Structure formats: C-alpha cells, structure tokens
Short mmCIF file of C-alpha atoms and ligand atoms in Angstrom, two decimals:
data_model
loop_
_atom_site.label_atom_id
_atom_site.label_comp_id
_atom_site.label_asym_id
_atom_site.label_seq_id
_atom_site.Cartn_x
_atom_site.Cartn_y
_atom_site.Cartn_z
CA MET I 1398 -7.91 22.66 8.95
CA ASN I 1399 -10.61 23.38 6.36
CA MET I 1400 -14.13 22.06 6.49
CA TYR I 1401 -16.98 22.44 4.05
CA GLN I 1402 -20.42 21.06 3.31
CA HIS I 1403 -21.86 20.39 -0.12
CA ASN I 1404 -24.82 22.66 -0.85
CA SER I 1405 -27.51 21.07 -2.94
CA SER I 1406 -30.84 22.34 -4.14
CA LEU I 1407 -32.03 18.73 -4.33
CA SER I 1408 -33.46 17.27 -1.18
CA THR I 1409 -30.69 14.79 -0.39
CA PRO I 1410 -31.03 12.58 2.65
CA LEU I 1411 -27.43 13.19 3.65
CA VAL I 1412 -25.05 16.06 3.00
CA PRO I 1413 -21.62 14.95 4.18
CA THR I 1414 -19.25 17.33 5.86
CA VAL I 1415 -15.83 17.16 4.24
CA TRP I 1416 -12.85 17.74 6.51
CA GLU I 1417 -9.43 18.74 5.21
CA PRO I 1418 -6.97 18.06 8.03
CA SER I 1419 -3.49 19.47 7.68
CA SER I 1420 -1.88 16.74 9.78
CA ALA I 1421 -2.41 13.05 10.53
CA GLU I 1422 -2.94 13.95 14.20
CA GLU I 1423 -5.86 16.22 13.25
CA ALA I 1424 -7.34 13.44 11.15
CA VAL I 1425 -7.16 10.95 14.05
CA PHE I 1426 -8.75 13.53 16.32
CA LEU I 1427 -11.68 13.92 13.89
CA LYS I 1428 -12.12 10.17 13.51
CA ARG I 1429 -12.25 9.73 17.26
CA GLN I 1430 -14.72 12.58 17.58
CA TYR I 1431 -17.18 11.26 14.97
CA GLY I 1432 -16.48 7.51 15.24
CA ALA I 1433 -18.54 5.33 12.91
CA ASP I 1434 -20.10 8.44 11.33
CA ALA I 1435 -16.73 9.36 9.82
CA ALA I 1436 -14.44 7.72 7.24
CA TYR I 1437 -10.93 8.38 6.03
CA ILE I 1438 -10.88 9.11 2.29
CA ALA I 1439 -7.76 8.50 0.18
CA GLY I 1440 -8.39 8.08 -3.58
CA SER I 1441 -12.02 7.03 -2.85
CA THR I 1442 -12.02 4.54 -5.76
CA LEU I 1443 -13.11 1.66 -3.53
CA LEU I 1444 -15.36 3.71 -1.27
CA ARG I 1445 -17.25 5.21 -4.20
CA THR I 1446 -18.00 1.74 -5.53
CA GLN I 1447 -19.15 0.57 -2.11
CA TRP I 1448 -21.45 3.61 -1.71
CA GLU I 1449 -22.87 3.20 -5.22
CA ASN I 1450 -23.51 -0.52 -4.73
CA GLY I 1451 -25.13 0.09 -1.37
CA LEU I 1452 -22.51 -2.02 0.41
CA LEU I 1453 -21.72 0.95 2.66
CA SER I 1454 -23.67 4.05 3.42
CA MET I 1455 -21.99 7.36 2.80
CA PRO I 1456 -20.54 8.69 6.06
CA GLU I 1457 -21.71 11.97 7.59
CA HIS I 1458 -18.09 13.07 7.90
CA MET I 1459 -15.47 12.53 5.22
CA ILE I 1460 -11.91 13.01 6.40
CA ARG I 1461 -9.64 13.67 3.44
CA LEU I 1462 -6.15 12.27 3.76
CA ASP I 1463 -4.77 13.87 0.60
CA THR I 1464 -4.60 17.26 2.34
CA ILE I 1465 -1.98 15.91 4.78
CA PRO I 1466 1.54 16.69 3.59
CA GLY I 1467 4.27 14.04 3.47
CA LEU I 1468 2.16 10.95 2.77
CA ARG I 1469 3.10 10.56 -0.91
CA GLY I 1470 6.18 9.24 -2.65
CA ILE I 1471 8.76 6.49 -2.36
CA THR I 1472 11.99 7.20 -0.53
CA GLU I 1473 15.20 5.22 -0.25
CA HIS I 1474 17.01 4.71 3.04
CA LYS I 1475 20.13 2.73 3.86
CA GLN I 1476 18.43 -0.62 4.45
CA ARG I 1477 14.86 -0.07 3.39
CA ILE I 1478 12.48 1.81 1.16
CA GLN I 1479 9.45 3.64 2.50
CA ILE I 1480 6.26 4.12 0.49
CA GLY I 1481 3.87 6.87 1.55
CA ALA I 1482 0.33 5.53 2.03
CA LEU I 1483 -1.11 8.18 -0.33
CA THR I 1484 1.19 7.17 -3.20
CA SER I 1485 -0.92 6.22 -6.20
CA LEU I 1486 -0.87 2.69 -7.57
CA ARG I 1487 0.27 4.17 -10.86
CA GLU I 1488 3.33 5.73 -9.28
CA CYS I 1489 4.15 2.48 -7.44
CA GLY I 1490 3.90 0.59 -10.72
CA LYS I 1491 6.42 2.91 -12.39
CA ASN I 1492 8.94 3.35 -9.62
CA GLN I 1493 12.39 1.80 -10.02
CA LEU I 1494 13.03 1.47 -6.26
CA MET I 1495 9.82 -0.52 -6.04
CA ARG I 1496 10.87 -2.63 -8.99
CA ILE I 1497 14.24 -3.45 -7.47
CA HIS I 1498 13.26 -3.94 -3.83
CA GLY I 1499 9.62 -4.97 -4.06
CA ASN I 1500 9.27 -6.67 -7.39
CA THR I 1501 6.07 -8.62 -6.78
CA CYS I 1502 4.47 -5.41 -5.42
CA TYR I 1503 5.58 -3.55 -8.52
CA THR I 1504 3.91 -6.19 -10.70
CA ALA I 1505 0.78 -6.27 -8.54
CA CYS I 1506 0.31 -2.50 -9.01
CA CYS I 1507 0.31 -2.94 -12.76
CA HIS I 1508 -2.47 -5.56 -12.52
CA ILE I 1509 -4.90 -3.71 -10.26
CA ALA I 1510 -7.94 -2.18 -11.97
CA ALA I 1511 -7.71 0.09 -15.03
CA PRO I 1512 -5.13 2.87 -15.55
CA SER I 1513 -7.67 5.58 -14.66
CA ILE I 1514 -8.34 3.90 -11.30
CA ARG I 1515 -4.63 3.41 -10.67
CA ASN I 1516 -4.10 7.16 -11.16
CA GLN I 1517 -6.39 7.86 -8.24
CA GLY I 1518 -6.31 4.73 -6.08
CA THR I 1519 -3.60 4.62 -3.44
CA ILE I 1520 -1.48 1.82 -2.03
CA GLY I 1521 -2.66 2.78 1.47
CA GLY I 1522 -6.30 2.44 0.43
CA ASN I 1523 -5.59 -0.93 -1.12
CA ILE I 1524 -4.03 -2.23 2.09
CA SER I 1525 -6.53 -0.58 4.46
CA SER I 1526 -9.38 -2.26 2.61
CA ALA I 1527 -7.77 -5.49 3.97
CA VAL I 1528 -8.67 -7.31 0.75
CA GLY I 1529 -6.55 -5.45 -1.82
CA ASP I 1530 -4.62 -7.39 -4.41
CA MET I 1531 -1.38 -5.78 -3.22
CA ILE I 1532 -1.49 -7.68 0.05
CA PRO I 1533 -0.17 -11.12 -1.05
CA ALA I 1534 2.68 -9.35 -2.85
CA LEU I 1535 3.55 -7.33 0.24
CA LEU I 1536 3.38 -10.44 2.41
CA VAL I 1537 6.19 -12.18 0.53
CA HIS I 1538 8.32 -9.08 1.07
CA ASP I 1539 7.67 -9.14 4.85
CA ALA I 1540 6.26 -5.62 4.56
CA ARG I 1541 5.77 -3.52 7.67
CA LEU I 1542 3.09 -0.88 8.08
CA VAL I 1543 3.55 2.48 9.77
CA TRP I 1544 0.46 3.58 11.70
CA LEU I 1545 -0.66 6.50 13.82
CA ASP I 1546 -3.49 6.21 16.32
CA GLN I 1547 -4.67 7.43 19.68
CA ALA I 1548 -3.99 4.10 21.44
CA ASN I 1549 -0.27 4.66 20.78
CA HIS I 1550 -0.43 8.31 21.90
CA LEU I 1551 -0.19 9.67 18.35
CA ALA I 1552 3.38 8.39 17.97
CA PRO I 1553 3.96 6.57 14.64
CA TYR I 1554 4.66 2.86 15.12
CA GLU I 1555 5.59 -0.04 12.85
CA GLN I 1556 3.68 -3.30 12.65
CA GLU I 1557 4.29 -6.40 10.53
CA LEU I 1558 1.63 -6.65 7.82
CA ILE I 1559 1.05 -10.28 8.79
CA ASP I 1560 0.29 -9.23 12.40
CA TRP I 1561 -2.10 -6.52 11.27
CA LEU I 1562 -3.97 -9.05 9.09
CA GLU I 1563 -4.34 -11.27 12.13
CA GLN I 1564 -5.81 -8.32 14.06
CA VAL I 1565 -8.28 -7.76 11.23
CA ARG I 1566 -9.15 -11.46 11.22
CA LEU I 1567 -9.89 -11.29 14.94
CA GLY I 1568 -11.93 -8.07 14.55
CA ARG I 1569 -9.40 -6.14 16.67
CA ARG I 1570 -8.39 -3.52 14.17
CA SER I 1571 -7.79 -0.05 15.63
CA PRO I 1572 -10.79 1.99 14.36
CA ASP I 1573 -9.03 5.36 14.22
CA ALA I 1574 -5.59 4.26 12.92
CA ILE I 1575 -4.21 6.04 9.88
CA LEU I 1576 -1.80 4.15 7.68
CA LEU I 1577 1.10 6.52 7.08
CA GLY I 1578 3.36 4.29 5.01
CA ILE I 1579 4.76 0.90 4.10
CA VAL I 1580 8.33 -0.25 4.72
CA LEU I 1581 10.16 -2.83 2.59
CA ASP I 1582 13.63 -4.04 3.50
CA LYS I 1583 16.22 -3.94 0.77
CA GLY I 1584 17.63 -7.31 -0.28
CA GLU I 1585 21.28 -8.29 0.08
CA PRO I 1586 23.22 -6.25 -2.49
CA ASP I 1587 24.91 -9.37 -3.87
CA PHE I 1588 21.69 -11.14 -4.81
CA VAL I 1589 20.60 -11.08 -8.39
CA SER I 1590 16.87 -10.42 -8.52
CA MET I 1591 14.91 -12.45 -11.07
CA HIS I 1592 11.24 -11.76 -11.49
CA HIS I 1593 9.15 -13.81 -13.82
CA ASP I 1594 6.62 -11.88 -15.85
CA GLN I 1595 3.99 -14.29 -17.12
CA GLU I 1596 2.56 -12.03 -19.80
CA GLU I 1597 5.88 -11.35 -21.44
CA SER I 1598 7.15 -14.79 -20.52
CA THR I 1599 10.47 -13.28 -19.54
CA PHE I 1600 12.54 -12.72 -16.47
CA ALA I 1601 13.34 -9.19 -15.39
CA CYS I 1602 16.88 -9.07 -14.08
CA ASN I 1603 17.30 -6.08 -11.79
CA SER I 1604 20.91 -6.39 -10.88
CA PHE I 1605 23.65 -8.78 -11.74
CA SER I 1606 26.62 -10.05 -9.85
CA GLU I 1607 28.77 -12.82 -11.36
CA SER I 1608 30.16 -13.56 -7.91
CA SER I 1609 26.76 -14.23 -6.40
CA SER I 1610 25.65 -17.85 -6.32
CA TRP I 1611 22.18 -16.98 -4.97
CA ARG I 1612 19.54 -14.99 -6.73
CA GLU I 1613 16.08 -13.88 -5.82
CA VAL I 1614 13.27 -15.49 -7.82
CA SER I 1615 9.72 -14.22 -7.60
CA PHE I 1616 6.39 -14.00 -9.35
CA TYR I 1617 2.88 -12.63 -8.85
CA ARG I 1618 -0.26 -14.04 -10.47
CA LYS I 1619 -3.84 -12.82 -10.47
CA VAL I 1620 -6.98 -14.50 -11.79
CA GLY I 1621 -10.15 -12.45 -12.16
CA ARG I 1622 -13.56 -12.93 -13.66
CA ARG I 1623 -12.46 -11.06 -16.74
CA GLU I 1624 -8.98 -10.73 -18.06
CA ALA I 1625 -8.47 -7.11 -16.99
CA PHE I 1626 -9.81 -4.20 -14.94
CA THR I 1627 -11.63 -6.42 -12.52
CA PRO I 1628 -11.22 -7.37 -8.87
CA SER I 1629 -9.53 -10.71 -8.42
CA LEU I 1630 -10.85 -14.15 -7.59
CA VAL I 1631 -7.41 -15.36 -6.59
CA THR I 1632 -4.00 -13.70 -6.26
CA VAL I 1633 -0.77 -15.45 -5.35
CA ALA I 1634 2.81 -14.33 -4.79
CA PHE I 1635 6.06 -16.27 -4.50
CA ARG I 1636 9.58 -15.20 -3.53
CA ALA I 1637 12.70 -17.18 -2.64
CA LEU I 1638 16.46 -17.32 -3.10
CA MET I 1639 17.77 -19.95 -5.49
CA ASN I 1640 21.35 -21.09 -6.15
CA ARG I 1641 22.87 -22.49 -9.32
CA GLU I 1642 21.92 -26.03 -8.30
CA GLY I 1643 18.28 -24.98 -7.95
CA THR I 1644 18.14 -25.13 -4.14
CA LEU I 1645 15.45 -22.82 -2.74
CA VAL I 1646 15.85 -21.02 0.59
CA ASP I 1647 13.99 -18.23 2.38
CA VAL I 1648 10.84 -19.36 0.57
CA LYS I 1649 7.78 -17.10 0.95
CA MET I 1650 4.37 -17.84 -0.51
CA ALA I 1651 1.06 -16.04 -0.05
CA ALA I 1652 -2.46 -16.30 -1.43
CA GLY I 1653 -5.46 -14.00 -1.30
CA GLY I 1654 -8.02 -12.46 -3.61
CA GLY I 1655 -11.66 -11.44 -3.73
CA ALA I 1656 -13.13 -10.49 -0.38
CA GLY I 1657 -11.00 -12.99 1.54
CA LEU I 1658 -8.09 -12.10 3.79
CA ALA I 1659 -4.71 -12.98 2.33
CA MET I 1660 -2.36 -15.29 4.21
CA ARG I 1661 1.18 -16.67 4.11
CA LEU I 1662 1.33 -20.40 3.33
CA SER I 1663 3.87 -21.50 5.91
CA ARG I 1664 3.40 -25.25 5.45
CA CYS I 1665 3.96 -24.92 1.70
CA GLU I 1666 7.03 -22.76 2.37
CA HIS I 1667 8.35 -25.46 4.69
CA LEU I 1668 7.79 -28.10 2.01
CA LEU I 1669 10.13 -26.26 -0.38
CA GLU I 1670 12.66 -24.78 2.05
CA GLY I 1671 16.18 -26.07 1.44
CA GLN I 1672 14.99 -28.36 -1.38
CA VAL I 1673 15.98 -28.58 -5.01
CA TYR I 1674 12.55 -28.31 -6.57
CA ASP I 1675 11.71 -31.30 -8.67
CA PRO I 1676 9.02 -30.63 -11.34
CA GLN I 1677 7.53 -33.99 -10.31
CA GLN I 1678 6.56 -32.26 -7.05
CA THR I 1679 4.22 -29.89 -8.91
CA ALA I 1680 1.08 -31.87 -8.08
CA THR I 1681 2.14 -32.26 -4.42
CA LEU I 1682 2.72 -28.54 -4.07
CA ALA I 1683 -0.61 -27.69 -5.70
CA ALA I 1684 -2.40 -30.11 -3.34
CA GLN I 1685 -0.60 -28.63 -0.31
CA VAL I 1686 -1.65 -25.09 -1.26
CA GLU I 1687 -5.21 -26.30 -1.70
CA GLU I 1688 -5.14 -27.83 1.75
CA GLU I 1689 -3.52 -24.91 3.55
CA TRP I 1690 -5.21 -21.85 2.10
CA ALA I 1691 -8.44 -20.94 3.86
CA SER I 1692 -10.64 -19.29 1.25
CA TYR I 1693 -14.40 -18.77 0.91
CA SER I 1694 -17.32 -19.24 -1.50
CA ASP I 1695 -19.44 -16.51 -3.08
CA PRO I 1696 -21.85 -16.42 -6.05
CA PHE I 1697 -18.88 -16.05 -8.44
CA ALA I 1698 -16.62 -18.90 -7.33
CA SER I 1699 -16.67 -21.74 -4.84
CA GLU I 1700 -14.05 -22.12 -2.15
CA ALA I 1701 -12.89 -25.35 -3.81
CA TYR I 1702 -12.35 -23.53 -7.11
CA ARG I 1703 -10.35 -20.75 -5.44
CA ARG I 1704 -8.16 -23.20 -3.53
CA GLN I 1705 -7.49 -25.27 -6.60
CA THR I 1706 -6.69 -22.17 -8.68
CA ALA I 1707 -4.24 -20.89 -6.06
CA GLY I 1708 -2.51 -24.28 -5.99
CA ASN I 1709 -2.24 -24.42 -9.76
CA LEU I 1710 -0.99 -20.82 -10.03
CA LEU I 1711 1.78 -21.32 -7.49
CA ALA I 1712 2.86 -24.72 -8.79
CA ALA I 1713 2.81 -23.57 -12.42
CA GLY I 1714 4.67 -20.33 -11.58
CA LEU I 1715 7.42 -22.26 -9.86
CA TRP I 1716 7.64 -24.74 -12.70
CA GLU I 1717 8.01 -21.83 -15.16
CA ILE I 1718 10.89 -20.43 -13.12
CA LEU I 1719 12.72 -23.74 -13.23
CA TYR I 1720 12.01 -24.23 -16.91
CA GLN I 1721 13.42 -20.79 -17.70
CA GLU I 1722 16.45 -21.56 -15.58
CA MET I 1723 17.09 -24.75 -17.54
CA GLU I 1724 16.73 -22.81 -20.80
CA ARG I 1725 19.29 -20.29 -19.57
CA GLY I 1726 21.65 -23.19 -18.89
C1 FAD T 657 -13.39 -0.55 -11.58
C2 FAD T 657 -12.58 -0.90 -10.36
C3 FAD T 657 -11.68 -1.95 -10.41
C4 FAD T 657 -10.92 -2.28 -9.29
N1 FAD T 657 -10.03 -3.32 -9.39
C5 FAD T 657 -9.28 -3.65 -8.32
C6 FAD T 657 -8.34 -4.73 -8.42
O1 FAD T 657 -8.14 -5.35 -9.47
N2 FAD T 657 -7.66 -5.06 -7.30
C7 FAD T 657 -7.80 -4.39 -6.11
O2 FAD T 657 -7.13 -4.72 -5.14
N3 FAD T 657 -8.67 -3.35 -6.01
C8 FAD T 657 -9.42 -2.97 -7.07
N4 FAD T 657 -10.29 -1.92 -6.96
C9 FAD T 657 -10.46 -1.26 -5.66
C10 FAD T 657 -9.60 0.03 -5.44
O3 FAD T 657 -9.52 0.80 -6.60
C11 FAD T 657 -8.19 -0.23 -4.94
O4 FAD T 657 -8.20 -1.16 -3.87
C12 FAD T 657 -7.49 1.06 -4.47
O5 FAD T 657 -6.13 0.81 -4.19
C13 FAD T 657 -8.14 1.69 -3.23
O6 FAD T 657 -7.41 2.86 -2.91
P1 FAD T 657 -8.15 4.25 -2.62
O7 FAD T 657 -7.08 5.24 -2.31
O8 FAD T 657 -9.07 4.62 -3.72
O9 FAD T 657 -8.96 3.85 -1.29
P2 FAD T 657 -10.31 4.52 -0.73
O10 FAD T 657 -11.46 4.09 -1.56
O11 FAD T 657 -10.13 5.97 -0.49
O12 FAD T 657 -10.35 3.80 0.71
C14 FAD T 657 -10.50 2.41 0.85
C15 FAD T 657 -10.60 2.08 2.35
O13 FAD T 657 -9.38 2.30 3.02
C16 FAD T 657 -9.50 3.33 4.03
N5 FAD T 657 -8.26 4.10 3.92
C17 FAD T 657 -7.75 4.62 2.78
N6 FAD T 657 -6.54 5.11 3.02
C18 FAD T 657 -6.29 4.94 4.33
C19 FAD T 657 -5.18 5.25 5.18
N7 FAD T 657 -4.06 5.83 4.72
N8 FAD T 657 -5.28 4.93 6.50
C20 FAD T 657 -6.38 4.31 6.99
N9 FAD T 657 -7.44 3.99 6.24
C21 FAD T 657 -7.39 4.30 4.92
C22 FAD T 657 -10.77 4.07 3.70
O14 FAD T 657 -11.38 4.63 4.85
C23 FAD T 657 -11.63 2.95 3.09
O15 FAD T 657 -12.18 2.17 4.11
C24 FAD T 657 -11.06 -1.55 -8.08
C25 FAD T 657 -11.96 -0.47 -8.04
C26 FAD T 657 -12.71 -0.15 -9.14
C27 FAD T 657 -13.66 1.02 -9.06
#
C-alpha cells in the first residue's frame, strides 16, 4: 500500500494523508483505524463540492478506492449482471448490458451532471452518497449491493438496496463498509423490453419476441432547477410488465431527488397491480403518489411542490406509455 502527504509551502491548516490501498480489506482496515478522520474517495466529484461549499471538512486521511483492482466494469453472468462500484457513470450510460437489463439505470446515468463529471463520478459514489439520482432507478430493478466490512469479517455480502436505504434512514449504516458492486437480475428472456425516452419521445425496444405476450415497460424522469447539469429536485422511476390488453403486473415505482432519501411507492404499486390502466385514473395516481411519498422542504422547493411534481411525473409517464401503445396499435 502506498501513502503520501501533500507538501505545501503555504501554511495550510490541514495536509491530508492520501492512502492508496491495494485491496478492499486494506481500505477497511484504514477506515477502522482512523474512523471519522478518514473518508473513502472514489471519483471525488461530490466530495470536492461538499468540501468547497463547507458542507464537510476535508478529512485528515483520504483512502483512495481507485487503486483497488477489480472494482470497475460491468460483467454478465447467467442470471444477473454485476457493476463494479468504481465504474464511471459515463461507462454505465454507454453499456449495452446496462441498457438491456437495467434500462432506467442506463437512462439515469445519462441525466446525471455534465459529461465531464460523469467521466469521473462513479456509480458507487452516487449510491454511497445515499441521495444520488441513480437510486430510484436502481430501486425499480430490485438492485442488490455487494459490501465488505469488518462487522461481516471482511467477507463480501449482498444486501437489497431497499434494506440498505432503511438502515441509512435509521442512522444504522456501517461506517467502514465499502461498496464493491451492484447486482441486477436479468429479466425473463421472452419479455420484450420497452423503455420510454421522454426527450426523444420514442420507445427503445431492446429485444423482440413475437411469441411473448408480456413486455417490460419503464421510464425515468428527473426535474432539476435548471434543465441540465444540476442536481435534481425530484427523480422518479417506473417499471412493470404489460400485456397486449394493457394489464400491468410486477409494478415498481420509486421517487427520490435532492437531499431526500428515495423510496419505493408500494401503495401506488398496489393501486396499479393487475389493472388495465385507464387514463382517467391519472389524477388518482398522481394524488396517491403525493400522499405516499415522504419528501422534504428546502430553500429551493417546498415539500408540497416536490410531492406534486413526483405525482405528475409518474402519472404523465404512464399515460405516455399507454398513448404510445395505442399509436402502435
Ligand atoms: C456540477 C455537479 C453536478 C452534479 N449533478 C448530479 C446529478 O445530477 N445527480 C446526482 O445524483 N449527482 C450529481 N452530482 C454529484 C456526483 O457527481 C455524483 O453523485 C457522483 O456519482 C458521485 O460519485 P463519485 O465517485 O465522485 O463519489 P465521491 O465524491 O468520491 O464520494 C461520494 C461519497 O460516497 C463515498 N463513497 C464513494 N465510493 C464509495 C464506495 N465504493 N464505498 C463506500 N463509500 C463510497 C465517499 O466516501 C463519499 O462519502 C453532481 C456533482 C457536481 C460537481
């Protein structure tokens, strides 16, 4: 393991020690040794902003994760794909496996920050921040996280993203855990995957099977303070299977955005499950989202505004899917 300190002729109040562990185990060891005085560093795009804005003070010990081999890239297995935590958002937003098996995540990556940030920012950093815009997208794919920490004797273990978010909500997050990767299950091979892209107003069809009567429909929407390159106010994701009659099953909906923790909207999912969606239900669905999603207020947007926006985004997204379906005949 390498370690170095920045030398500066200026009298700086803090000169961090930068550690370059060669394994995740070494990194956990360092984090346990230095505790709150140390931080894991991935792409550092979020951390740098937090240091510059004075939201966080720079740690005495920086533990680089990019020196650990094997944490980058997207690999295909028989029933799942695995995304290394150090994979850049740019790579995730270009990867065909991600597009086929994690379509809302693929779209989310393309809508986070500016291209220069996406080159450096990682998917693991986005998730570990607990407020990244990837999280609602990953929630509708039932993503699992692969962690390594001392409490589990340095043996990698999988945890449902939704369970980890609950731990964060309760303030019970493991302080030394390193996120090693993200696991997404592959869909049934017979399902046609239809993803609605709002900007291009088209559906992306990833595979096609004439024999299949069910297809996956999904979308991801983000609203920010400006149109681009800005953290979100609200992000929503939707995913379900739909048959030729328009019946929706396996419905998954999630909302998040800003500094709030994302959540699945189980009551809204229940409302749609097994139903043929009637566009007349649009207002009911929007109202249900508004009621179920627990958001927050800040100087940029009130909680009421966020809730209403999430409701409108989900209801409008679903309506667009049905409209496109009718157009397709
Ligand atoms: C101009 C600008 C615009 C942005 N826009 C968006 C946006 O639209 N949406 C959005 O979601 N984000 C946005 N961000 C925030 C950030 O760029 C992304 O969230 C990015 O994915 C963070 O990844 P990173 O590798 O840079 O994380 P880092 O900054 O390195 O780390 C973030 C946090 O996660 C921890 N961490 C990182 N990796 C791991 C790991 N593997 N295991 C355990 N802990 C880890 C770090 O200790 C730190 O607490 C923006 C940032 C900037 C500067």
